[in-house]
mmCIF file of C-alpha atoms and ligand atoms in Angstrom:
data_model
loop_
_atom_site.group_PDB
_atom_site.id
_atom_site.type_symbol
_atom_site.label_atom_id
_atom_site.label_comp_id
_atom_site.label_asym_id
_atom_site.label_seq_id
_atom_site.Cartn_x
_atom_site.Cartn_y
_atom_site.Cartn_z
ATOM 1 C CA MET T 1 -22.598 21.977 17.608
ATOM 2 C CA PRO T 2 -20.042 19.258 16.412
ATOM 3 C CA ASN T 3 -21.801 15.887 15.377
ATOM 4 C CA SER T 4 -21.053 12.640 17.216
ATOM 5 C CA ASN T 5 -18.326 11.855 14.585
ATOM 6 C CA GLU T 6 -16.471 15.027 14.784
ATOM 7 C CA LEU T 7 -16.522 14.379 18.839
ATOM 8 C CA ARG T 8 -15.128 10.756 18.171
ATOM 9 C CA ILE T 9 -12.445 12.338 16.020
ATOM 10 C CA LYS T 10 -11.694 14.922 18.627
ATOM 11 C CA LYS T 11 -11.445 12.215 21.547
ATOM 12 C CA TYR T 12 -9.439 9.199 19.728
ATOM 13 C CA ASP T 13 -7.374 10.881 16.781
ATOM 14 C CA LYS T 14 -5.074 12.552 19.077
ATOM 15 C CA SER T 15 -2.397 12.910 16.300
ATOM 16 C CA GLY T 16 -4.187 14.033 13.406
ATOM 17 C CA MET T 17 -4.520 11.093 11.211
ATOM 18 C CA PHE T 18 -7.656 12.157 9.746
ATOM 19 C CA GLY T 19 -6.163 15.287 8.108
ATOM 20 C CA LEU T 20 -3.085 13.222 7.250
ATOM 21 C CA ILE T 21 -5.413 10.760 5.190
ATOM 22 C CA LYS T 22 -7.584 13.691 3.769
ATOM 23 C CA SER T 23 -4.462 15.169 2.417
ATOM 24 C CA PHE T 24 -3.454 12.188 0.030
ATOM 25 C CA PRO T 25 -4.713 13.840 -3.084
ATOM 26 C CA GLU T 26 -2.249 17.002 -2.465
ATOM 27 C CA GLN T 27 0.546 15.027 -1.105
ATOM 28 C CA CYS T 28 0.417 13.266 -4.753
ATOM 29 C CA LEU T 29 0.654 16.224 -6.629
ATOM 30 C CA ARG T 30 3.632 17.234 -4.165
ATOM 31 C CA ALA T 31 5.256 13.805 -4.702
ATOM 32 C CA LYS T 32 4.874 14.500 -8.328
ATOM 33 C CA ASN T 33 6.982 17.413 -8.168
ATOM 34 C CA ILE T 34 9.563 15.884 -6.119
ATOM 35 C CA GLY T 35 9.831 13.289 -8.826
ATOM 36 C CA TYR T 36 10.117 15.616 -11.849
ATOM 37 C CA ARG T 37 12.639 17.511 -9.564
ATOM 38 C CA PHE T 38 14.863 14.463 -9.364
ATOM 39 C CA ASN T 39 17.264 14.204 -11.918
ATOM 40 C CA PRO T 40 18.658 10.573 -12.122
ATOM 41 C CA PRO T 41 22.433 10.439 -13.514
ATOM 42 C CA ASP T 42 22.727 9.565 -17.345
ATOM 43 C CA SER T 43 24.620 6.586 -16.266
ATOM 44 C CA TYR T 44 21.206 5.220 -14.764
ATOM 45 C CA LYS T 45 19.626 5.677 -17.973
ATOM 46 C CA LEU T 46 19.867 1.836 -18.879
ATOM 47 C CA LYS T 47 17.962 -1.135 -19.969
ATOM 48 C CA TYR T 48 17.852 -2.946 -16.688
ATOM 49 C CA ALA T 49 17.473 -6.712 -16.382
ATOM 50 C CA ASN T 50 15.453 -6.232 -13.259
ATOM 51 C CA ILE T 51 14.135 -3.569 -11.018
ATOM 52 C CA ILE T 52 14.129 -4.256 -7.359
ATOM 53 C CA CYS T 53 12.461 -2.067 -4.481
ATOM 54 C CA ALA T 54 13.701 -3.027 -1.042
ATOM 55 C CA GLY T 55 11.587 -1.737 1.756
ATOM 56 C CA MET T 56 9.449 -2.593 4.792
ATOM 57 C CA GLY T 57 5.886 -1.909 5.806
ATOM 58 C CA GLY T 58 4.835 1.515 5.230
ATOM 59 C CA SER T 59 7.731 2.168 2.835
ATOM 60 C CA ALA T 60 7.483 -1.080 0.925
ATOM 61 C CA ILE T 61 3.741 -0.778 0.057
ATOM 62 C CA GLY T 62 4.216 2.075 -2.345
ATOM 63 C CA ALA T 63 6.640 0.082 -4.363
ATOM 64 C CA ASP T 64 4.233 -2.828 -4.240
ATOM 65 C CA ILE T 65 1.569 -0.534 -5.735
ATOM 66 C CA LEU T 66 4.194 0.523 -8.253
ATOM 67 C CA ARG T 67 4.958 -3.156 -8.932
ATOM 68 C CA SER T 68 1.582 -4.013 -9.667
ATOM 69 C CA TYR T 69 0.574 -0.745 -11.474
ATOM 70 C CA LEU T 70 3.217 -1.475 -14.090
ATOM 71 C CA LEU T 71 2.550 -5.238 -14.433
ATOM 72 C CA ASP T 72 1.266 -5.094 -18.213
ATOM 73 C CA GLU T 73 3.882 -2.085 -18.823
ATOM 74 C CA ALA T 74 7.340 -2.488 -17.538
ATOM 75 C CA GLU T 75 9.435 -4.607 -19.959
ATOM 76 C CA CYS T 76 11.945 -5.809 -17.174
ATOM 77 C CA PRO T 77 10.613 -7.563 -13.966
ATOM 78 C CA ILE T 78 9.861 -5.497 -11.017
ATOM 79 C CA PHE T 79 10.383 -7.164 -7.665
ATOM 80 C CA VAL T 80 9.535 -5.937 -3.819
ATOM 81 C CA SER T 81 11.831 -7.440 -1.495
ATOM 82 C CA ARG T 82 10.953 -7.275 1.913
ATOM 83 C CA SER T 83 13.889 -8.576 4.041
ATOM 84 C CA TYR T 84 17.621 -8.293 5.031
ATOM 85 C CA GLY T 85 19.001 -9.779 1.743
ATOM 86 C CA LEU T 86 18.281 -9.537 -1.958
ATOM 87 C CA PRO T 87 17.550 -12.286 -4.539
ATOM 88 C CA ARG T 88 20.519 -13.931 -6.081
ATOM 89 C CA PHE T 89 19.350 -12.770 -9.306
ATOM 90 C CA VAL T 90 20.359 -9.055 -8.327
ATOM 91 C CA GLY T 91 23.685 -7.768 -9.795
ATOM 92 C CA GLN T 92 25.012 -5.124 -11.954
ATOM 93 C CA GLU T 93 22.213 -4.945 -14.271
ATOM 94 C CA SER T 94 19.971 -4.408 -11.612
ATOM 95 C CA LEU T 95 18.096 -1.026 -10.093
ATOM 96 C CA VAL T 96 17.888 -1.181 -6.865
ATOM 97 C CA ILE T 97 15.613 1.361 -5.004
ATOM 98 C CA THR T 98 15.855 1.389 -1.280
ATOM 99 C CA SER T 99 12.836 2.616 0.181
ATOM 100 C CA SER T 100 12.726 3.559 4.256
ATOM 101 C CA TYR T 101 10.592 6.685 5.332
ATOM 102 C CA SER T 102 13.026 6.569 8.612
ATOM 103 C CA GLY T 103 16.045 5.601 6.842
ATOM 104 C CA ASN T 104 16.809 3.592 9.718
ATOM 105 C CA THR T 105 15.217 0.441 9.212
ATOM 106 C CA GLU T 106 17.416 -2.581 9.679
ATOM 107 C CA GLU T 107 16.143 -4.642 6.819
ATOM 108 C CA THR T 108 16.383 -1.777 4.268
ATOM 109 C CA LEU T 109 19.759 -0.681 5.455
ATOM 110 C CA SER T 110 20.984 -4.208 4.961
ATOM 111 C CA ALA T 111 19.560 -4.642 1.554
ATOM 112 C CA TYR T 112 21.114 -1.362 0.565
ATOM 113 C CA LYS T 113 24.521 -3.028 1.733
ATOM 114 C CA ASP T 114 23.786 -6.006 -0.363
ATOM 115 C CA ALA T 115 22.900 -4.009 -3.451
ATOM 116 C CA ARG T 116 26.260 -1.931 -3.096
ATOM 117 C CA ARG T 117 28.105 -5.006 -2.794
ATOM 118 C CA ARG T 118 26.701 -6.445 -5.810
ATOM 119 C CA GLY T 119 27.517 -3.478 -8.015
ATOM 120 C CA ALA T 120 23.688 -2.668 -8.862
ATOM 121 C CA LYS T 121 22.603 0.932 -9.316
ATOM 122 C CA ILE T 122 21.177 2.505 -6.172
ATOM 123 C CA ILE T 123 18.530 4.935 -5.662
ATOM 124 C CA ALA T 124 17.599 5.853 -1.970
ATOM 125 C CA LEU T 125 14.218 6.993 -1.248
ATOM 126 C CA THR T 126 14.127 8.476 2.309
ATOM 127 C CA SER T 127 13.254 11.746 4.555
ATOM 128 C CA GLY T 128 16.718 11.048 5.835
ATOM 129 C CA GLY T 129 18.257 8.700 8.697
ATOM 130 C CA ARG T 130 21.170 6.623 7.854
ATOM 131 C CA LEU T 131 19.927 5.698 4.395
ATOM 132 C CA GLU T 132 20.369 8.934 3.306
ATOM 133 C CA LYS T 133 23.874 9.295 5.038
ATOM 134 C CA TYR T 134 25.283 6.030 3.752
ATOM 135 C CA ALA T 135 23.826 6.837 0.133
ATOM 136 C CA ARG T 136 25.279 10.320 0.260
ATOM 137 C CA ALA T 137 28.420 9.095 1.445
ATOM 138 C CA ASP T 138 28.625 6.406 -1.240
ATOM 139 C CA GLY T 139 27.724 8.797 -4.392
ATOM 140 C CA TYR T 140 24.438 7.287 -4.897
ATOM 141 C CA PRO T 141 21.398 9.445 -5.831
ATOM 142 C CA VAL T 142 18.783 10.221 -2.759
ATOM 143 C CA VAL T 143 15.118 11.057 -3.427
ATOM 144 C CA LEU T 144 14.638 13.200 -0.404
ATOM 145 C CA ILE T 145 10.805 13.116 0.764
ATOM 146 C CA PRO T 146 9.197 15.429 3.606
ATOM 147 C CA ASP T 147 9.868 14.132 7.218
ATOM 148 C CA ARG T 148 7.509 13.715 10.212
ATOM 149 C CA LEU T 149 5.065 11.599 9.038
ATOM 150 C CA PRO T 150 3.698 8.200 10.076
ATOM 151 C CA PRO T 151 5.404 6.182 7.046
ATOM 152 C CA ARG T 152 2.173 4.578 6.050
ATOM 153 C CA VAL T 153 0.823 7.954 5.607
ATOM 154 C CA ALA T 154 3.625 8.797 3.414
ATOM 155 C CA LEU T 155 2.286 6.650 0.794
ATOM 156 C CA GLY T 156 2.169 9.269 -2.127
ATOM 157 C CA TYR T 157 5.811 10.115 -1.088
ATOM 158 C CA SER T 158 6.733 6.333 -1.524
ATOM 159 C CA LEU T 159 4.709 5.814 -4.635
ATOM 160 C CA ILE T 160 4.757 8.578 -7.192
ATOM 161 C CA PRO T 161 8.243 10.057 -7.151
ATOM 162 C CA LEU T 162 9.140 6.039 -8.336
ATOM 163 C CA ILE T 163 6.575 6.355 -11.232
ATOM 164 C CA VAL T 164 8.038 9.725 -12.430
ATOM 165 C CA ILE T 165 11.685 8.332 -11.877
ATOM 166 C CA LEU T 166 11.032 5.095 -13.859
ATOM 167 C CA SER T 167 9.687 7.154 -16.798
ATOM 168 C CA LYS T 168 12.882 9.439 -16.556
ATOM 169 C CA ILE T 169 15.207 6.724 -16.783
ATOM 170 C CA GLY T 170 13.037 5.216 -19.688
ATOM 171 C CA ALA T 171 11.631 2.145 -18.124
ATOM 172 C CA ILE T 172 7.967 3.397 -18.732
ATOM 173 C CA ASN T 173 6.127 5.777 -20.711
ATOM 174 C CA ASP T 174 5.641 9.518 -19.039
ATOM 175 C CA LYS T 175 2.613 8.857 -16.506
ATOM 176 C CA ALA T 176 2.029 12.780 -15.643
ATOM 177 C CA THR T 177 -1.557 12.497 -17.362
ATOM 178 C CA GLU T 178 -2.507 9.356 -15.102
ATOM 179 C CA VAL T 179 -1.094 11.107 -12.058
ATOM 180 C CA ASP T 180 -2.863 14.135 -12.640
ATOM 181 C CA GLU T 181 -6.083 12.324 -13.221
ATOM 182 C CA ALA T 182 -5.668 10.251 -9.860
ATOM 183 C CA VAL T 183 -5.110 13.431 -8.093
ATOM 184 C CA GLY T 184 -8.183 14.613 -9.643
ATOM 185 C CA VAL T 185 -10.489 11.498 -8.453
ATOM 186 C CA LEU T 186 -8.892 11.328 -5.018
ATOM 187 C CA SER T 187 -9.987 14.957 -4.573
ATOM 188 C CA ARG T 188 -13.483 14.333 -6.043
ATOM 189 C CA ILE T 189 -14.647 10.970 -4.728
ATOM 190 C CA LYS T 190 -16.824 11.067 -1.553
ATOM 191 C CA ALA T 191 -15.129 8.419 0.033
ATOM 192 C CA ASP T 192 -16.109 9.480 3.549
ATOM 193 C CA ASP T 193 -19.742 8.049 3.711
ATOM 194 C CA GLU T 194 -18.774 4.677 2.120
ATOM 195 C CA ALA T 195 -15.681 4.171 4.390
ATOM 196 C CA ARG T 196 -17.822 4.949 7.479
ATOM 197 C CA ARG T 197 -20.578 2.536 6.221
ATOM 198 C CA ILE T 198 -17.455 -0.227 5.608
ATOM 199 C CA ALA T 199 -16.205 0.500 8.956
ATOM 200 C CA SER T 200 -19.487 -0.285 10.674
ATOM 201 C CA ARG T 201 -19.970 -3.525 8.906
ATOM 202 C CA LEU T 202 -16.447 -4.446 9.799
ATOM 203 C CA TYR T 203 -16.695 -3.417 13.428
ATOM 204 C CA GLY T 204 -16.375 -6.673 15.709
ATOM 205 C CA LYS T 205 -15.359 -8.808 12.670
ATOM 206 C CA PHE T 206 -12.243 -10.589 11.254
ATOM 207 C CA PRO T 207 -11.971 -8.919 7.824
ATOM 208 C CA VAL T 208 -10.911 -11.184 4.840
ATOM 209 C CA ILE T 209 -10.057 -8.774 2.140
ATOM 210 C CA TYR T 210 -10.331 -10.455 -1.455
ATOM 211 C CA ALA T 211 -8.817 -8.852 -4.661
ATOM 212 C CA SER T 212 -7.583 -9.590 -8.094
ATOM 213 C CA TYR T 213 -3.779 -10.762 -8.767
ATOM 214 C CA GLU T 214 -3.745 -8.286 -11.461
ATOM 215 C CA HIS T 215 -3.787 -4.741 -10.039
ATOM 216 C CA THR T 216 -5.534 -4.921 -6.816
ATOM 217 C CA ASP T 217 -3.154 -7.284 -5.018
ATOM 218 C CA ALA T 218 -1.172 -4.649 -3.713
ATOM 219 C CA VAL T 219 -4.310 -2.554 -2.807
ATOM 220 C CA ALA T 220 -5.446 -5.570 -0.403
ATOM 221 C CA THR T 221 -2.235 -5.555 1.098
ATOM 222 C CA ARG T 222 -2.575 -2.148 1.716
ATOM 223 C CA TRP T 223 -5.867 -2.618 3.354
ATOM 224 C CA ARG T 224 -4.535 -5.404 5.628
ATOM 225 C CA GLY T 225 -1.411 -3.072 6.945
ATOM 226 C CA GLN T 226 -3.806 -0.068 7.338
ATOM 227 C CA ILE T 227 -6.426 -2.156 9.345
ATOM 228 C CA ALA T 228 -3.808 -3.427 11.434
ATOM 229 C CA GLU T 229 -1.965 -0.124 12.149
ATOM 230 C CA ASN T 230 -4.791 2.028 12.211
ATOM 231 C CA SER T 231 -7.719 0.243 13.515
ATOM 232 C CA LYS T 232 -5.535 -2.341 15.401
ATOM 233 C CA THR T 233 -7.421 -5.093 14.048
ATOM 234 C CA VAL T 234 -5.961 -8.397 12.569
ATOM 235 C CA SER T 235 -7.055 -9.325 9.111
ATOM 236 C CA SER T 236 -6.444 -11.438 6.260
ATOM 237 C CA ILE T 237 -6.217 -11.401 2.314
ATOM 238 C CA ASN T 238 -6.202 -13.632 -0.613
ATOM 239 C CA LEU T 239 -6.434 -13.098 -4.373
ATOM 240 C CA PHE T 240 -8.770 -14.339 -7.274
ATOM 241 C CA PRO T 241 -8.467 -16.506 -9.178
ATOM 242 C CA GLU T 242 -6.138 -18.524 -6.752
ATOM 243 C CA MET T 243 -8.603 -18.266 -3.744
ATOM 244 C CA ASN T 244 -11.053 -20.101 -6.011
ATOM 245 C CA HIS T 245 -8.802 -23.110 -6.003
ATOM 246 C CA ASN T 246 -8.259 -23.615 -2.301
ATOM 247 C CA GLU T 247 -9.542 -20.980 0.505
ATOM 248 C CA ILE T 248 -13.210 -21.000 -0.885
ATOM 249 C CA VAL T 249 -13.398 -24.534 0.338
ATOM 250 C CA GLY T 250 -12.590 -23.541 3.809
ATOM 251 C CA TRP T 251 -15.446 -21.536 4.507
ATOM 252 C CA GLU T 252 -17.169 -23.953 6.658
ATOM 253 C CA ASN T 253 -15.184 -24.136 9.773
ATOM 254 C CA PRO T 254 -14.667 -23.080 12.643
ATOM 255 C CA LYS T 255 -18.646 -23.154 12.630
ATOM 256 C CA LYS T 256 -18.547 -20.913 15.711
ATOM 257 C CA LEU T 257 -16.291 -18.295 14.274
ATOM 258 C CA LEU T 258 -17.886 -18.001 10.982
ATOM 259 C CA LYS T 259 -20.368 -15.342 11.689
ATOM 260 C CA ASP T 260 -17.431 -13.251 12.960
ATOM 261 C CA PHE T 261 -15.751 -12.861 9.691
ATOM 262 C CA ALA T 262 -16.624 -10.178 6.991
ATOM 263 C CA VAL T 263 -15.283 -10.479 3.543
ATOM 264 C CA VAL T 264 -14.211 -7.140 1.745
ATOM 265 C CA MET T 265 -14.277 -7.931 -2.204
ATOM 266 C CA LEU T 266 -12.115 -5.232 -3.913
ATOM 267 C CA ARG T 267 -13.522 -4.738 -7.369
ATOM 268 C CA ASP T 268 -12.081 -2.712 -10.507
ATOM 269 C CA ILE T 269 -14.953 -3.415 -12.668
ATOM 270 C CA LYS T 270 -13.218 -1.392 -15.437
ATOM 271 C CA GLY T 271 -9.821 -3.251 -15.170
ATOM 272 C CA ASP T 272 -10.722 -6.594 -13.736
ATOM 273 C CA ASP T 273 -10.662 -9.479 -16.239
ATOM 274 C CA LYS T 274 -14.082 -10.505 -17.372
ATOM 275 C CA ARG T 275 -13.397 -14.016 -15.812
ATOM 276 C CA ILE T 276 -12.097 -12.660 -12.565
ATOM 277 C CA LEU T 277 -15.543 -10.511 -12.383
ATOM 278 C CA LYS T 278 -17.660 -13.613 -13.016
ATOM 279 C CA ARG T 279 -15.488 -15.586 -10.341
ATOM 280 C CA MET T 280 -16.346 -12.805 -8.165
ATOM 281 C CA ASN T 281 -19.842 -13.205 -8.530
ATOM 282 C CA VAL T 282 -19.856 -16.578 -8.329
ATOM 283 C CA THR T 283 -17.891 -16.562 -4.885
ATOM 284 C CA LYS T 284 -20.124 -14.101 -3.430
ATOM 285 C CA LYS T 285 -23.135 -16.119 -4.091
ATOM 286 C CA ILE T 286 -21.207 -19.119 -2.458
ATOM 287 C CA LEU T 287 -20.371 -16.800 0.557
ATOM 288 C CA LYS T 288 -23.859 -15.440 0.739
ATOM 289 C CA THR T 289 -25.416 -19.020 0.891
ATOM 290 C CA ALA T 290 -22.790 -19.709 3.675
ATOM 291 C CA LYS T 291 -24.269 -16.560 5.451
ATOM 292 C CA ILE T 292 -20.969 -14.867 5.190
ATOM 293 C CA GLN T 293 -21.286 -10.990 5.229
ATOM 294 C CA VAL T 294 -20.021 -9.467 1.861
ATOM 295 C CA ILE T 295 -18.825 -6.294 1.564
ATOM 296 C CA GLU T 296 -18.116 -4.990 -2.004
ATOM 297 C CA VAL T 297 -16.200 -1.937 -2.839
ATOM 298 C CA LYS T 298 -15.652 -0.536 -6.022
ATOM 299 C CA SER T 299 -12.760 1.698 -7.602
ATOM 300 C CA PHE T 300 -13.306 5.200 -9.085
ATOM 301 C CA GLY T 301 -11.555 6.718 -12.350
ATOM 302 C CA ASP T 302 -10.890 5.749 -15.660
ATOM 303 C CA GLY T 303 -6.924 5.179 -15.591
ATOM 304 C CA LEU T 304 -5.440 2.438 -13.420
ATOM 305 C CA LEU T 305 -3.577 4.492 -11.205
ATOM 306 C CA ALA T 306 -6.692 6.393 -10.264
ATOM 307 C CA ARG T 307 -8.856 3.298 -10.091
ATOM 308 C CA MET T 308 -6.075 1.631 -7.606
ATOM 309 C CA LEU T 309 -5.413 4.769 -5.468
ATOM 310 C CA SER T 310 -9.227 5.265 -5.274
ATOM 311 C CA LEU T 311 -9.545 1.843 -3.358
ATOM 312 C CA VAL T 312 -6.257 2.804 -1.411
ATOM 313 C CA HIS T 313 -8.054 5.803 -0.062
ATOM 314 C CA ILE T 314 -11.557 4.473 0.755
ATOM 315 C CA GLY T 315 -9.533 1.759 2.386
ATOM 316 C CA ASP T 316 -7.445 4.323 4.366
ATOM 317 C CA LEU T 317 -10.434 6.023 5.549
ATOM 318 C CA ALA T 318 -12.250 2.763 6.522
ATOM 319 C CA SER T 319 -9.283 1.539 8.763
ATOM 320 C CA PHE T 320 -9.626 5.396 10.389
ATOM 321 C CA TYR T 321 -13.336 4.884 11.274
ATOM 322 C CA LEU T 322 -12.762 1.442 12.355
ATOM 323 C CA ALA T 323 -10.208 2.719 14.753
ATOM 324 C CA LEU T 324 -12.806 5.138 16.229
ATOM 325 C CA LEU T 325 -15.288 2.624 16.731
ATOM 326 C CA ASN T 326 -12.656 0.644 18.353
ATOM 327 C CA LYS T 327 -12.004 3.261 20.412
ATOM 328 C CA VAL T 328 -8.371 3.577 19.635
ATOM 329 C CA ASP T 329 -6.132 6.252 18.415
ATOM 330 C CA PRO T 330 -5.100 5.520 15.061
ATOM 331 C CA THR T 331 -1.455 6.881 14.977
ATOM 332 C CA PRO T 332 0.672 5.171 17.507
ATOM 333 C CA VAL T 333 2.030 1.589 16.525
ATOM 334 C CA ASP T 334 3.412 1.080 19.860
ATOM 335 C CA ARG T 335 4.504 -2.572 19.025
ATOM 336 C CA ILE T 336 6.383 -1.655 15.999
ATOM 337 C CA THR T 337 8.262 0.965 18.160
ATOM 338 C CA TYR T 338 8.585 -1.732 21.037
ATOM 339 C CA LEU T 339 9.945 -4.339 18.507
ATOM 340 C CA LYS T 340 12.596 -1.723 16.907
ATOM 341 C CA LYS T 341 13.741 -0.811 20.225
ATOM 342 C CA GLU T 342 14.351 -3.990 21.517
ATOM 343 C CA LEU T 343 15.867 -5.369 18.453
ATOM 344 C CA ALA T 344 18.493 -2.103 18.393
ATOM 345 C CA LYS T 345 19.548 -3.508 21.776
ATOM 346 C CA ILE T 346 20.898 -6.908 20.483
HETATM 347 C C1 F6R L 1 3.830 2.486 9.236
HETATM 348 C C2 F6R L 1 4.812 2.003 9.789
HETATM 349 C C3 F6R L 1 5.680 0.826 9.372
HETATM 350 C C4 F6R L 1 7.212 1.298 8.872
HETATM 351 C C5 F6R L 1 8.162 0.031 8.732
HETATM 352 C C6 F6R L 1 9.558 0.548 8.030
HETATM 353 O O1 F6R L 1 3.738 3.887 9.545
HETATM 354 O O2 F6R L 1 5.162 2.398 10.955
HETATM 355 O O3 F6R L 1 5.137 0.015 8.725
HETATM 356 O O4 F6R L 1 7.115 2.047 7.560
HETATM 357 O O5 F6R L 1 8.392 -0.299 10.255
HETATM 358 O O6 F6R L 1 9.981 1.549 8.703
HETATM 359 P P1 F6R L 1 10.318 2.693 7.453
HETATM 360 O O7 F6R L 1 9.099 3.259 6.616
HETATM 361 O O8 F6R L 1 10.884 3.887 8.224
HETATM 362 O O9 F6R L 1 11.459 2.280 6.823
#
């Protein structure tokens, strides 16, 4: 007899989001192989002034996690650009990675053209579409990833090949061991029970996600994206230590609504600066005194990548279970589809 959880999955998860989220560890492994099979041209093995990743939504988040992961290591700045144009500093000494899962996102295509105009080195990461067509026609290298997934589910594909490629061009050290550790941790952790517990505490609430400026910032962005797209729930994020300097004061009003908020604190005990850990503890005390629900979520693993991706995976699953509690199918993103269709007409 299927249990109530299985029945709910069957009822609402019409497109198999659960299986896709669960296969994240295997996807990371496949993504690593895609990265190692890709050979950047020798002319790409340079010391760049900056590395820019241009993309939107589910395609940008991989780049954002990359940026955050390499914060202490990359010698040149890594910048994630989420719009039509590229920053003024992008030029011939830049590497621009244009990442669009569909290959048809207008902002990313426009950023691609901008990068080409400025003579930057370009790598296109996509499952096809116009981005692949343009890049091939212009003679830029293409990293082709498997198609037919909701872009946000393809996080392994939009992140891991970039880690490998940056090591291949000499921007960072080889990360094969860290990637393997992350895959192992993701396959081992029992994220389901915890994700269900988090979802039940977030049900009916406005989630406010707090993380640390170093390394869990992009993870918090991922949580917000997944809670929006999978659970159809609006949420907000902010970071330590900055939130201690303003937002913390705001937890007084609107009085009538405060009971409907729930704080999620993403904690990376092994990596978070001791001073940040202290700030999180004191903040938790302040919020609890104000009768705000605080849900702490801890990372797993030793290496930074494993710790970041374990928090991502728990969040992905929590957003899935929250979708079931909200009685919605986690997969469709009707408003994004509608927006893209309307904008294509103009
Ligand atoms: C995620 C999602 C969006 C897209 C974004 C950009 O599942 O549907 O966030 O990722 O609209 O599209 P792509 O990734 O195709 O460039």
